[in-house]
Amino acid sequence: MNSFAKTYRFSRVFAPISTVLLASAATFAWVDEWKSGIEWPTPPIVDAGSQGGAPADAIVLFDGTNLSEFEGGDQWEIKDGYAVARNNGIRSKQSFGDCQLHLEFATPEKVEGQGQGRGNSGVYLMGRYELQILDSYENETYVDGQCGSIYKQQPPMVNASRKPGEWQSYDIIFTAPRFDEGGGLAKPAYVTVLHNGVVIHNHYELQGSTSYIEAPKYTRHAEKEPFSLQFHGNRVRFRNIWVRENIHPLVGKQPDDATPGEATPTDMTDEPNNE
Ligand code: MG
């Protein structure tokens, strides 16, 4: 083999390899990874519980045995692990402000009445902001009064209702309103709601209390208030009611000598996963 052929073969073999090596070197070159510098506390571990159960840090208000956590709960029927509304509304003995509230409900399987008269109940957050419960499966009514509405303020984005008699769920993330010292509204209430796992309100700003006879309005009240479940003449069933109060973001310690957004040079080999 002459020298030209040797050189040709060498370049044929090694040129692609060197290209790959160069490309790799470019990929793993020293770069400046951005880090906030905030010292975050470690998020607490919460056992999410089994399917249909409550998370470990939840305040369980009804596990199917009794309604002793509710004023007026002795008036409702307890049967086969659920409660049936009758006689009067019930009100939680504990008060809540910002919270996550989970409950399951079922409107009567036997369809009677129509519109607002069919499977009517409701969750009154802080005793005054109603998330409507209604049999809205093929049952027409005014849309800001159908199941999932913030009563007479905001219809649900979609109608995720199940058939009469089937169990349904509400997962409510509620931010209580704040009032200033003079009693004026400092910050409105917000609510996010999932109905049967489907989002129907996304950080909705409440306009005030919900009422059948008057427009929404805010009236100063305590930071925490009981919530109530409505009895509207229909035997709506409930089960698995729990509340979590730890719904606030973690707060990290800001770095003393670096402003957020400042890039910090870091060797990528320390933490190769930079997703
Ligand atoms: Mg109602």
mmCIF file of C-alpha atoms and ligand atoms in Angstrom:
data_model
loop_
_atom_site.group_PDB
_atom_site.id
_atom_site.type_symbol
_atom_site.label_atom_id
_atom_site.label_comp_id
_atom_site.label_asym_id
_atom_site.label_seq_id
_atom_site.Cartn_x
_atom_site.Cartn_y
_atom_site.Cartn_z
ATOM 1 C CA MET A 1 0.000 0.000 0.000
ATOM 2 C CA ASN A 2 1.464 3.327 -0.963
ATOM 3 C CA SER A 3 1.526 6.289 1.346
ATOM 4 C CA PHE A 4 -1.453 7.948 -0.352
ATOM 5 C CA ALA A 5 -3.576 4.874 0.131
ATOM 6 C CA LYS A 6 -2.513 4.648 3.792
ATOM 7 C CA THR A 7 -3.388 8.278 4.374
ATOM 8 C CA TYR A 8 -6.717 7.814 2.600
ATOM 9 C CA ARG A 9 -7.592 4.761 4.705
ATOM 10 C CA PHE A 10 -6.543 6.564 7.936
ATOM 11 C CA SER A 11 -8.753 9.516 7.196
ATOM 12 C CA ARG A 12 -11.645 7.229 6.229
ATOM 13 C CA VAL A 13 -11.450 5.466 9.575
ATOM 14 C CA PHE A 14 -10.501 8.212 11.979
ATOM 15 C CA ALA A 15 -12.131 11.292 10.542
ATOM 16 C CA PRO A 16 -15.664 10.181 11.486
ATOM 17 C CA ILE A 17 -14.442 9.111 14.948
ATOM 18 C CA SER A 18 -12.789 12.446 15.545
ATOM 19 C CA THR A 19 -15.971 14.198 14.404
ATOM 20 C CA VAL A 20 -17.952 12.236 16.960
ATOM 21 C CA LEU A 21 -15.410 12.974 19.670
ATOM 22 C CA LEU A 22 -15.475 16.661 18.871
ATOM 23 C CA ALA A 23 -19.255 16.707 18.905
ATOM 24 C CA SER A 24 -19.260 14.876 22.233
ATOM 25 C CA ALA A 25 -16.756 17.291 23.658
ATOM 26 C CA ALA A 26 -19.005 20.154 22.601
ATOM 27 C CA THR A 27 -21.982 18.484 24.273
ATOM 28 C CA PHE A 28 -20.207 17.968 27.588
ATOM 29 C CA ALA A 29 -18.414 21.284 27.614
ATOM 30 C CA TRP A 30 -18.486 23.339 30.789
ATOM 31 C CA VAL A 31 -21.726 25.286 30.936
ATOM 32 C CA ASP A 32 -23.318 27.625 33.386
ATOM 33 C CA GLU A 33 -26.320 25.903 34.951
ATOM 34 C CA TRP A 34 -28.850 28.250 36.484
ATOM 35 C CA LYS A 35 -29.740 27.630 40.086
ATOM 36 C CA SER A 36 -31.990 29.825 42.180
ATOM 37 C CA GLY A 37 -29.798 29.565 45.253
ATOM 38 C CA ILE A 38 -32.908 29.266 47.412
ATOM 39 C CA GLU A 39 -32.577 26.817 50.284
ATOM 40 C CA TRP A 40 -35.777 24.816 50.087
ATOM 41 C CA PRO A 41 -37.096 22.808 53.021
ATOM 42 C CA THR A 42 -37.759 19.187 52.171
ATOM 43 C CA PRO A 43 -41.444 18.681 51.348
ATOM 44 C CA PRO A 44 -43.093 16.604 54.083
ATOM 45 C CA ILE A 45 -44.040 13.078 53.162
ATOM 46 C CA VAL A 46 -47.778 12.490 53.037
ATOM 47 C CA ASP A 47 -49.120 8.977 52.664
ATOM 48 C CA ALA A 48 -51.768 9.521 49.998
ATOM 49 C CA GLY A 49 -53.799 6.619 51.353
ATOM 50 C CA SER A 50 -55.530 3.886 49.442
ATOM 51 C CA GLN A 51 -58.037 4.431 46.680
ATOM 52 C CA GLY A 52 -61.147 5.896 48.248
ATOM 53 C CA GLY A 53 -59.349 6.654 51.503
ATOM 54 C CA ALA A 54 -58.045 9.874 52.993
ATOM 55 C CA PRO A 55 -54.443 11.123 52.932
ATOM 56 C CA ALA A 56 -52.527 10.694 56.192
ATOM 57 C CA ASP A 57 -52.596 14.415 57.041
ATOM 58 C CA ALA A 58 -56.314 14.860 56.366
ATOM 59 C CA ILE A 59 -58.907 15.716 58.978
ATOM 60 C CA VAL A 60 -61.457 12.974 58.440
ATOM 61 C CA LEU A 61 -64.942 14.312 59.062
ATOM 62 C CA PHE A 62 -66.968 11.336 57.879
ATOM 63 C CA ASP A 63 -65.637 7.830 57.376
ATOM 64 C CA GLY A 64 -69.004 6.164 57.039
ATOM 65 C CA THR A 65 -69.659 5.500 60.713
ATOM 66 C CA ASN A 66 -71.193 8.653 62.183
ATOM 67 C CA LEU A 67 -71.646 12.391 61.628
ATOM 68 C CA SER A 68 -70.461 13.461 65.070
ATOM 69 C CA GLU A 69 -68.176 16.021 63.424
ATOM 70 C CA PHE A 70 -71.255 17.931 62.239
ATOM 71 C CA GLU A 71 -73.848 20.004 64.015
ATOM 72 C CA GLY A 72 -77.192 18.484 63.111
ATOM 73 C CA GLY A 73 -75.530 15.299 61.897
ATOM 74 C CA ASP A 74 -77.688 13.194 64.208
ATOM 75 C CA GLN A 75 -80.649 14.067 62.002
ATOM 76 C CA TRP A 76 -79.219 12.362 58.950
ATOM 77 C CA GLU A 77 -79.520 8.669 58.324
ATOM 78 C CA ILE A 78 -76.352 6.565 58.434
ATOM 79 C CA LYS A 79 -76.561 3.463 56.318
ATOM 80 C CA ASP A 80 -74.051 1.059 54.763
ATOM 81 C CA GLY A 81 -71.140 3.465 55.142
ATOM 82 C CA TYR A 82 -72.857 6.567 53.831
ATOM 83 C CA ALA A 83 -75.065 9.355 55.166
ATOM 84 C CA VAL A 84 -78.424 10.379 53.740
ATOM 85 C CA ALA A 85 -79.566 13.995 53.931
ATOM 86 C CA ARG A 86 -82.879 14.569 55.682
ATOM 87 C CA ASN A 87 -84.620 17.051 58.024
ATOM 88 C CA ASN A 88 -81.937 19.786 58.054
ATOM 89 C CA GLY A 89 -78.598 20.893 56.743
ATOM 90 C CA ILE A 90 -75.499 19.981 58.706
ATOM 91 C CA ARG A 91 -72.531 22.132 59.658
ATOM 92 C CA SER A 92 -68.973 21.088 60.450
ATOM 93 C CA LYS A 93 -67.993 21.586 64.093
ATOM 94 C CA GLN A 94 -64.505 22.561 63.018
ATOM 95 C CA SER A 95 -63.844 25.783 61.164
ATOM 96 C CA PHE A 96 -61.727 26.006 58.043
ATOM 97 C CA GLY A 97 -60.138 28.746 55.960
ATOM 98 C CA ASP A 98 -57.812 27.848 53.111
ATOM 99 C CA CYS A 99 -58.277 24.141 52.553
ATOM 100 C CA GLN A 100 -58.661 21.149 50.307
ATOM 101 C CA LEU A 101 -62.038 19.512 50.777
ATOM 102 C CA HIS A 102 -62.944 16.116 49.393
ATOM 103 C CA LEU A 103 -66.366 14.558 49.504
ATOM 104 C CA GLU A 104 -68.423 12.073 47.580
ATOM 105 C CA PHE A 105 -72.118 12.312 46.905
ATOM 106 C CA ALA A 106 -74.881 10.565 45.022
ATOM 107 C CA THR A 107 -78.194 12.024 44.004
ATOM 108 C CA PRO A 108 -81.243 9.721 44.378
ATOM 109 C CA GLU A 109 -81.287 6.838 41.919
ATOM 110 C CA LYS A 110 -85.036 7.139 41.550
ATOM 111 C CA VAL A 111 -85.536 10.312 39.536
ATOM 112 C CA GLU A 112 -88.209 12.572 40.955
ATOM 113 C CA GLY A 113 -88.868 16.230 40.246
ATOM 114 C CA GLN A 114 -87.058 18.390 37.761
ATOM 115 C CA GLY A 115 -84.741 21.370 37.549
ATOM 116 C CA GLN A 116 -83.686 22.592 40.978
ATOM 117 C CA GLY A 117 -85.996 20.053 42.608
ATOM 118 C CA ARG A 118 -83.961 17.035 41.555
ATOM 119 C CA GLY A 119 -81.113 15.836 43.777
ATOM 120 C CA ASN A 120 -80.479 19.268 45.237
ATOM 121 C CA SER A 121 -77.930 19.817 47.984
ATOM 122 C CA GLY A 122 -74.788 21.902 48.142
ATOM 123 C CA VAL A 123 -71.451 22.532 49.802
ATOM 124 C CA TYR A 124 -71.466 25.906 51.554
ATOM 125 C CA LEU A 125 -67.796 26.797 51.957
ATOM 126 C CA MET A 126 -67.383 28.931 55.077
ATOM 127 C CA GLY A 127 -71.142 28.580 55.381
ATOM 128 C CA ARG A 128 -71.815 31.113 52.612
ATOM 129 C CA TYR A 129 -70.214 30.207 49.278
ATOM 130 C CA GLU A 130 -72.235 27.423 47.687
ATOM 131 C CA LEU A 131 -70.842 24.858 45.297
ATOM 132 C CA GLN A 132 -74.059 23.396 43.977
ATOM 133 C CA ILE A 133 -74.954 19.731 44.169
ATOM 134 C CA LEU A 134 -77.758 18.749 41.839
ATOM 135 C CA ASP A 135 -78.801 15.889 39.605
ATOM 136 C CA SER A 136 -77.638 17.486 36.365
ATOM 137 C CA TYR A 137 -77.704 14.313 34.312
ATOM 138 C CA GLU A 138 -80.128 15.134 31.505
ATOM 139 C CA ASN A 139 -81.877 17.630 33.734
ATOM 140 C CA GLU A 140 -82.151 21.198 32.504
ATOM 141 C CA THR A 141 -82.055 24.179 34.807
ATOM 142 C CA TYR A 142 -80.399 27.596 34.731
ATOM 143 C CA VAL A 143 -76.729 26.901 34.062
ATOM 144 C CA ASP A 144 -75.379 28.950 36.951
ATOM 145 C CA GLY A 145 -77.493 26.759 39.196
ATOM 146 C CA GLN A 146 -76.631 23.351 37.754
ATOM 147 C CA CYS A 147 -74.407 20.806 39.464
ATOM 148 C CA GLY A 148 -70.906 22.200 39.897
ATOM 149 C CA SER A 149 -71.927 25.823 39.641
ATOM 150 C CA ILE A 150 -70.859 28.456 42.108
ATOM 151 C CA TYR A 151 -74.484 29.174 42.720
ATOM 152 C CA LYS A 152 -75.750 32.078 40.588
ATOM 153 C CA GLN A 153 -72.191 33.250 39.930
ATOM 154 C CA GLN A 154 -70.389 30.882 37.626
ATOM 155 C CA PRO A 155 -71.463 27.710 35.790
ATOM 156 C CA PRO A 156 -69.038 24.786 35.700
ATOM 157 C CA MET A 157 -66.788 24.733 32.617
ATOM 158 C CA VAL A 158 -68.227 21.354 31.679
ATOM 159 C CA ASN A 159 -70.983 19.099 32.948
ATOM 160 C CA ALA A 160 -69.155 16.068 34.375
ATOM 161 C CA SER A 161 -72.227 14.676 36.127
ATOM 162 C CA ARG A 162 -72.760 10.949 36.467
ATOM 163 C CA LYS A 163 -76.123 9.245 36.323
ATOM 164 C CA PRO A 164 -78.564 9.491 39.233
ATOM 165 C CA GLY A 165 -77.602 7.088 42.017
ATOM 166 C CA GLU A 166 -73.940 6.826 40.965
ATOM 167 C CA TRP A 167 -71.231 8.022 43.324
ATOM 168 C CA GLN A 168 -69.547 11.262 42.344
ATOM 169 C CA SER A 169 -66.717 13.263 43.862
ATOM 170 C CA TYR A 170 -65.819 16.856 44.527
ATOM 171 C CA ASP A 171 -62.236 17.888 45.118
ATOM 172 C CA ILE A 172 -62.252 21.523 46.150
ATOM 173 C CA ILE A 173 -59.213 23.727 46.656
ATOM 174 C CA PHE A 174 -60.390 26.845 48.402
ATOM 175 C CA THR A 175 -58.610 30.072 49.280
ATOM 176 C CA ALA A 176 -60.566 32.054 51.829
ATOM 177 C CA PRO A 177 -61.113 35.773 51.360
ATOM 178 C CA ARG A 178 -59.161 38.284 53.423
ATOM 179 C CA PHE A 179 -60.645 41.376 54.988
ATOM 180 C CA ASP A 180 -58.867 44.507 56.126
ATOM 181 C CA GLU A 181 -59.264 45.987 59.579
ATOM 182 C CA GLY A 182 -62.064 48.210 58.430
ATOM 183 C CA GLY A 183 -64.026 45.210 57.220
ATOM 184 C CA GLY A 184 -63.413 45.856 53.540
ATOM 185 C CA LEU A 185 -62.378 43.135 51.157
ATOM 186 C CA ALA A 186 -58.582 42.871 50.982
ATOM 187 C CA LYS A 187 -58.441 39.726 48.812
ATOM 188 C CA PRO A 188 -61.325 37.793 47.278
ATOM 189 C CA ALA A 189 -61.857 34.071 47.702
ATOM 190 C CA TYR A 190 -60.714 31.664 45.001
ATOM 191 C CA VAL A 191 -61.830 28.166 44.257
ATOM 192 C CA THR A 192 -60.632 25.329 42.068
ATOM 193 C CA VAL A 193 -62.967 22.354 41.735
ATOM 194 C CA LEU A 194 -62.661 18.910 40.194
ATOM 195 C CA HIS A 195 -65.930 17.079 39.657
ATOM 196 C CA ASN A 196 -65.339 13.369 39.211
ATOM 197 C CA GLY A 197 -61.712 14.231 38.475
ATOM 198 C CA VAL A 198 -62.638 16.776 35.797
ATOM 199 C CA VAL A 199 -61.721 20.382 36.431
ATOM 200 C CA ILE A 200 -64.838 22.582 36.418
ATOM 201 C CA HIS A 201 -63.437 25.717 38.075
ATOM 202 C CA ASN A 202 -59.837 26.838 37.787
ATOM 203 C CA HIS A 203 -58.892 29.400 40.417
ATOM 204 C CA TYR A 204 -62.257 31.111 40.051
ATOM 205 C CA GLU A 205 -62.525 34.439 41.862
ATOM 206 C CA LEU A 206 -65.694 34.441 43.909
ATOM 207 C CA GLN A 207 -67.819 37.552 43.693
ATOM 208 C CA GLY A 208 -69.087 37.145 47.229
ATOM 209 C CA SER A 209 -71.604 35.012 49.058
ATOM 210 C CA THR A 210 -74.125 33.026 47.033
ATOM 211 C CA SER A 211 -77.788 33.678 47.579
ATOM 212 C CA TYR A 212 -81.122 32.757 46.037
ATOM 213 C CA ILE A 213 -82.548 36.217 46.620
ATOM 214 C CA GLU A 214 -79.733 38.727 46.252
ATOM 215 C CA ALA A 215 -76.609 39.520 44.268
ATOM 216 C CA PRO A 216 -73.227 38.245 45.457
ATOM 217 C CA LYS A 217 -71.567 40.358 48.081
ATOM 218 C CA TYR A 218 -68.789 40.044 50.612
ATOM 219 C CA THR A 219 -69.486 40.554 54.280
ATOM 220 C CA ARG A 220 -66.606 40.434 56.703
ATOM 221 C CA HIS A 221 -66.259 37.144 58.522
ATOM 222 C CA ALA A 222 -63.683 35.165 60.471
ATOM 223 C CA GLU A 223 -60.557 33.688 58.890
ATOM 224 C CA LYS A 224 -61.992 30.254 59.490
ATOM 225 C CA GLU A 225 -65.632 29.263 59.395
ATOM 226 C CA PRO A 226 -67.521 25.950 59.390
ATOM 227 C CA PHE A 227 -68.762 24.585 56.084
ATOM 228 C CA SER A 228 -72.203 23.154 55.693
ATOM 229 C CA LEU A 229 -74.003 20.617 53.548
ATOM 230 C CA GLN A 230 -77.455 21.598 52.419
ATOM 231 C CA PHE A 231 -80.682 19.691 52.824
ATOM 232 C CA HIS A 232 -82.985 20.855 50.051
ATOM 233 C CA GLY A 233 -85.691 18.246 50.388
ATOM 234 C CA ASN A 234 -83.865 15.533 48.475
ATOM 235 C CA ARG A 235 -82.264 12.427 49.960
ATOM 236 C CA VAL A 236 -78.762 13.017 48.643
ATOM 237 C CA ARG A 237 -76.152 10.582 49.957
ATOM 238 C CA PHE A 238 -72.644 11.485 51.172
ATOM 239 C CA ARG A 239 -69.502 9.566 52.054
ATOM 240 C CA ASN A 240 -65.760 9.962 52.509
ATOM 241 C CA ILE A 241 -65.540 13.579 53.676
ATOM 242 C CA TRP A 242 -62.130 14.943 54.593
ATOM 243 C CA VAL A 243 -60.229 18.206 54.705
ATOM 244 C CA ARG A 244 -56.550 19.112 54.403
ATOM 245 C CA GLU A 245 -55.316 22.464 55.600
ATOM 246 C CA ASN A 246 -51.704 22.247 54.450
ATOM 247 C CA ILE A 247 -52.193 23.741 51.011
ATOM 248 C CA HIS A 248 -49.681 26.561 51.136
ATOM 249 C CA PRO A 249 -46.479 26.642 49.081
ATOM 250 C CA LEU A 250 -43.182 25.815 50.713
ATOM 251 C CA VAL A 251 -41.144 28.900 51.538
ATOM 252 C CA GLY A 252 -37.434 28.738 50.839
ATOM 253 C CA LYS A 253 -34.625 30.783 52.313
ATOM 254 C CA GLN A 254 -33.398 33.310 49.812
ATOM 255 C CA PRO A 255 -29.623 33.362 49.268
ATOM 256 C CA ASP A 256 -27.894 36.254 51.019
ATOM 257 C CA ASP A 257 -25.357 37.077 48.353
ATOM 258 C CA ALA A 258 -27.025 36.182 45.128
ATOM 259 C CA THR A 259 -30.067 37.622 43.535
ATOM 260 C CA PRO A 260 -32.622 35.234 42.054
ATOM 261 C CA GLY A 261 -31.962 34.708 38.381
ATOM 262 C CA GLU A 262 -28.186 34.860 38.717
ATOM 263 C CA ALA A 263 -26.432 32.029 36.944
ATOM 264 C CA THR A 264 -24.111 29.828 38.985
ATOM 265 C CA PRO A 265 -21.378 27.889 37.135
ATOM 266 C CA THR A 266 -21.750 24.207 37.846
ATOM 267 C CA ASP A 267 -19.952 21.146 36.638
ATOM 268 C CA MET A 268 -22.540 19.152 34.753
ATOM 269 C CA THR A 269 -20.946 15.908 35.847
ATOM 270 C CA ASP A 270 -22.233 16.609 39.366
ATOM 271 C CA GLU A 271 -25.820 16.419 38.258
ATOM 272 C CA PRO A 272 -26.028 14.960 34.789
ATOM 273 C CA ASN A 273 -29.812 15.091 34.730
ATOM 274 C CA ASN A 274 -30.480 18.696 33.859
ATOM 275 C CA GLU A 275 -34.115 18.293 32.824
HETATM 276 MG MG MG B 1 -78.259 23.624 46.488
#
